[in-house]
Amino acid sequence: MSTRARRASVVDVAKLAGVAVGTVSNVLNRPEVVAPATREKVMAAIEELHFVRNGRARELRAGRISTVGAILLDIRNPFFTDVARGAEDRLAQDDYTLMLASSDDDPAREQKYLRLFEEHGVHGMLVVPTGPDLGPLLAMQDRGVRMVVLDAPSSLPELCSVAVDDEAGGALAAGHLLSQGHERLVFLNGPHTIRQCAGRRAGVDRAVREAGLDPEQVVVEVLLSSLDAAGGDEAMQRILDDTGVPSAVFCVNDLVAVGVQRCLRRVGGAELLTRVAVVGYDDIDIASELAVPLTSVRQPTHEMGSAAADLLVRADLTVEHVVFQPELVVRASSVAHRGGLA
Amino acid sequence: MSTRARRASVVDVAKLAGVAVGTVSNVLNRPEVVAPATREKVMAAIEELHFVRNGRARELRAGRISTVGAILLDIRNPFFTDVARGAEDRLAQDDYTLMLASSDDDPAREQKYLRLFEEHGVHGMLVVPTGPDLGPLLAMQDRGVRMVVLDAPSSLPELCSVAVDDEAGGALAAGHLLSQGHERLVFLNGPHTIRQCAGRRAGVDRAVREAGLDPEQVVVEVLLSSLDAAGGDEAMQRILDDTGVPSAVFCVNDLVAVGVQRCLRRVGGAELLTRVAVVGYDDIDIASELAVPLTSVRQPTHEMGSAAADLLVRADLTVEHVVFQPELVVRASSVAHRGGLA
DNA sequence: CGCGCGGTCCGAATCGTTTCATTCGGATCG
DNA sequence: CGATCCGAATGAAACGATTCGGACCGCGCG
């Protein structure tokens, strides 16, 4: 029908309703100050013209901006989308909207989106940086865009940040295994250049020391290059071949743990699988759906997003560094002699 | 430092560079028409003031809009984010950006975001509708916003759509199982009110007939209410109790298949697990990481998103309905006597 | 010498909304 | 009855960029 008819504007509405543009604006934004009769007329005109106000003009004039941007490392990673979801929920309370983009760990893409969002005039940004160089973020903050760095490899004191206490996570897992009576534990970790990995290792050591033991005697750390199921499977196989069956294995993430379980079953069937205690990290959705439900360290993704969003919309501009505590979710994989599965 | 300094505008830049605002705009948009010397001056001023142009004002005046919105059912579902990713990649080619939002299957949220995006003046929308009522979408399209309906339960001829041929998917799975020599198959499906479920059932029947058999004799359809692992596990248990061990099971999605596998192993160990052929749907990431890697029907998510984005940005406005063909990914779960797992 | 012309640059008009100082009509009050 | 006051409506200014008709300049050509 309407091939390319210009969208109706407040002027059109005003004309049709027989009032001034200011009045239209008022019924839109402060309905209480306009008399019911005129309000009705205006509403009717809006209805008739299918008027939808132009957000760009609105924000241009009003200066207000009601969207915040987020740049994640990978939009397909559940960890990040869960965080985004938490942020979105919090933002919705204040009528903000969230625009998502993923950098794919590519600094160029990160830059591009950063600029795009800034041009768009977002209120603030929520970013998981691709690299250690936070300069551009700081510059943008100086230009008036609120910033929160998420889960960052290293963070500047001038930038708000939200992260998880990896050391506590490592300690939680190791402490749990020690309390189950295990006297040695294998830690399948990633390279220490990744801050998270180093932190978790430190936590493991701390827990061991707190149990009155010597980390050097208790912990066998194996560094993986690929942190997925294949990597876990392979590493576990090597351990079985070289040093025999371990009593307990702590994995840097759940996928690695899945690989470990797969290897154990292949080699020794259900019997071996239930004999070795396994703990993962991240508590991904399927952790509870595995043949042997996996004990895992859960990061409070939703709360992280929520907290980050909170920093973005709150009135004061104080810089704050929020650190969340992870939580241990105990399932069958780390509990000895689980009846139903023997 | 700069507590709340107003962002620099073209006027500021022009003043500093000693040129007119129009010239600044020209170096920004058509650098070739401005003399190198002045161009340099302007660029220097831009640099010095950290000028970032105001996208809202730009788009207000220029009328151009370079973002498209997407409303997904659930931002945490990999199927949707994969589709979004495909769209994003395609859009990037034309310098469009994608704004994501999730409706959570809540029509009210869908409405809210629809309006928000329209106010924002998006070029087009990509939406997975929450319900069968596509009226609001059509209205929005009439108001000049390009629309593509994704994976819709029922679609109007006036709206572009991108979907997957569910009948073909069902036929693919059933055909595969029949060709493996199975003479009866259990189909764990969802309610036929969901178009996808009904379509897949039709496909199963077609494949059976094409094999010269009678669907009524061959197919045992079991309708689940919850389409997840728990639902699959429970249904499988009931089948084992009531009618014994089936030869082949086709599941409406991978999570259901995971539940089926879990049940089989619990009841009859690895032996039973490898004796029953299982086929899933969606080919989720972990399908290949399971104890017995799962055969599954893969939907071309990335291509779907890409195609949808293409409809959004292409020059002509012809309505088009794109239907993709799914693909079967064969793994151990549906192949008899897999050596390594016995 | 006058004219036309291409290459540059200028700056007012414009987009659609909100804001806000102002106007207007009527009611209240001394 | 005139002075005040108040709620309601008005309409021009402003937001910051793009656009575009026009001015200006130097130069080649008739």
Coordinates of N, CA and C (backbone and C1' of nucleotides) in Angstrom, one line a residue, chain D residues 12-30:
Chain D
dA12 P 6.9 30.3 15.7 O5' 8.3 30.9 16.1 C5' 8.4 31.7 17.3 C4' 9.7 31.4 18.1 C3' 10.9 31.1 17.2 O3' 12.0 31.5 17.9 C1' 10.4 29.2 18.5
dA13 P 13.4 31.7 17.2 O5' 14.4 30.8 18.2 C5' 14.4 31.0 19.6 C4' 15.1 29.9 20.3 C3' 16.4 29.5 19.6 O3' 17.4 29.3 20.6 C1' 15.0 27.6 19.8
dA14 P 18.9 29.1 20.3 O5' 19.2 27.6 20.6 C5' 18.8 27.0 21.8 C4' 18.9 25.5 21.7 C3' 20.2 25.0 20.9 O3' 20.9 24.1 21.7 C1' 18.2 23.9 20.2
dC15 P 22.4 23.8 21.3 O5' 22.5 22.2 21.2 C5' 21.8 21.4 22.0 C4' 21.6 20.1 21.3 C3' 22.7 19.8 20.3 O3' 23.6 18.8 20.8 C1' 20.4 19.3 19.5
dG16 P 25.1 19.1 20.6 O5' 25.5 18.5 19.2 C5' 25.3 17.1 19.0 C4' 25.3 16.8 17.6 C3' 26.5 17.4 16.8 O3' 27.0 16.4 16.0 C1' 24.5 18.0 15.7
dA17 P 28.4 16.5 15.3 O5' 28.1 16.2 13.8 C5' 27.8 14.9 13.4 C4' 26.7 14.9 12.4 C3' 27.2 15.2 10.9 O3' 27.2 14.0 10.2 C1' 25.2 16.3 11.5
dT18 P 27.9 14.0 8.8 O5' 26.7 14.5 7.9 C5' 25.6 13.6 7.6 C4' 24.6 14.2 6.7 C3' 25.2 14.4 5.3 O3' 24.1 14.0 4.4 C1' 24.3 16.5 6.2
dT19 P 24.5 13.7 2.9 O5' 23.6 14.9 2.2 C5' 22.5 15.4 2.8 C4' 22.0 16.6 2.1 C3' 22.5 16.9 0.7 O3' 21.4 17.4 0.0 C1' 23.0 18.7 2.0
dC20 P 21.2 17.1 -1.6 O5' 21.0 18.6 -2.1 C5' 20.4 19.6 -1.3 C4' 20.9 20.9 -1.7 C3' 21.5 21.0 -3.1 O3' 21.2 22.2 -3.7 C1' 23.1 21.8 -1.6
dG21 P 20.6 22.2 -5.2 O5' 20.4 23.8 -5.4 C5' 19.6 24.6 -4.6 C4' 20.3 25.9 -4.2 C3' 20.8 26.6 -5.4 O3' 20.6 28.0 -5.2 C1' 22.6 26.1 -4.0
dG22 P 20.8 29.1 -6.3 O5' 22.2 29.8 -5.8 C5' 22.2 30.3 -4.5 C4' 23.6 30.6 -4.1 C3' 24.4 31.4 -5.1 O3' 25.0 32.6 -4.5 C1' 25.7 29.6 -4.4
dA23 P 25.5 33.8 -5.3 O5' 27.0 33.9 -4.6 C5' 27.1 34.0 -3.2 C4' 28.6 33.9 -2.8 C3' 29.5 34.7 -3.7 O3' 30.5 35.3 -2.8 C1' 30.1 32.5 -3.9
dC24 P 31.4 36.5 -3.3 O5' 32.8 35.8 -3.4 C5' 33.3 34.8 -2.5 C4' 34.4 34.1 -3.0 C3' 35.3 34.9 -4.0 O3' 36.6 34.9 -3.5 C1' 34.8 32.8 -4.9
dC25 P 37.7 35.9 -4.0 O5' 38.7 34.9 -4.7 C5' 39.0 33.6 -4.1 C4' 39.7 32.8 -5.2 C3' 40.5 33.6 -6.2 O3' 41.8 33.0 -6.2 C1' 39.1 32.1 -7.3
dG26 P 43.0 33.9 -6.7 O5' 43.6 33.0 -7.9 C5' 43.7 31.6 -7.6 C4' 43.6 30.8 -9.0 C3' 44.5 31.4 -10.1 O3' 45.2 30.3 -10.7 C1' 42.3 31.2 -10.8
dC27 P 46.3 30.6 -11.7 O5' 45.6 30.0 -13.0 C5' 44.8 28.8 -13.0 C4' 44.2 28.6 -14.3 C3' 45.0 29.2 -15.5 O3' 44.9 28.3 -16.6 C1' 42.8 30.0 -15.5
dG28 P 46.1 28.3 -17.6 O5' 45.4 27.7 -18.9 C5' 44.4 26.7 -18.8 C4' 43.3 26.9 -19.8 C3' 43.7 27.3 -21.2 O3' 42.9 26.6 -22.1 C1' 42.3 29.0 -20.4
dC29 P 43.3 26.5 -23.6 O5' 42.1 27.4 -24.3 C5' 40.8 27.2 -23.8 C4' 39.9 28.2 -24.4 C3' 40.3 28.6 -25.8 O3' 39.2 28.6 -26.7 C1' 40.1 30.5 -24.5
dG30 P 39.3 28.6 -28.2 O5' 38.3 29.8 -28.7 C5' 37.0 29.9 -28.1 C4' 36.5 31.3 -28.2 C3' 36.7 31.9 -29.6 O3' 35.6 32.8 -29.9 C1' 37.8 33.3 -27.9

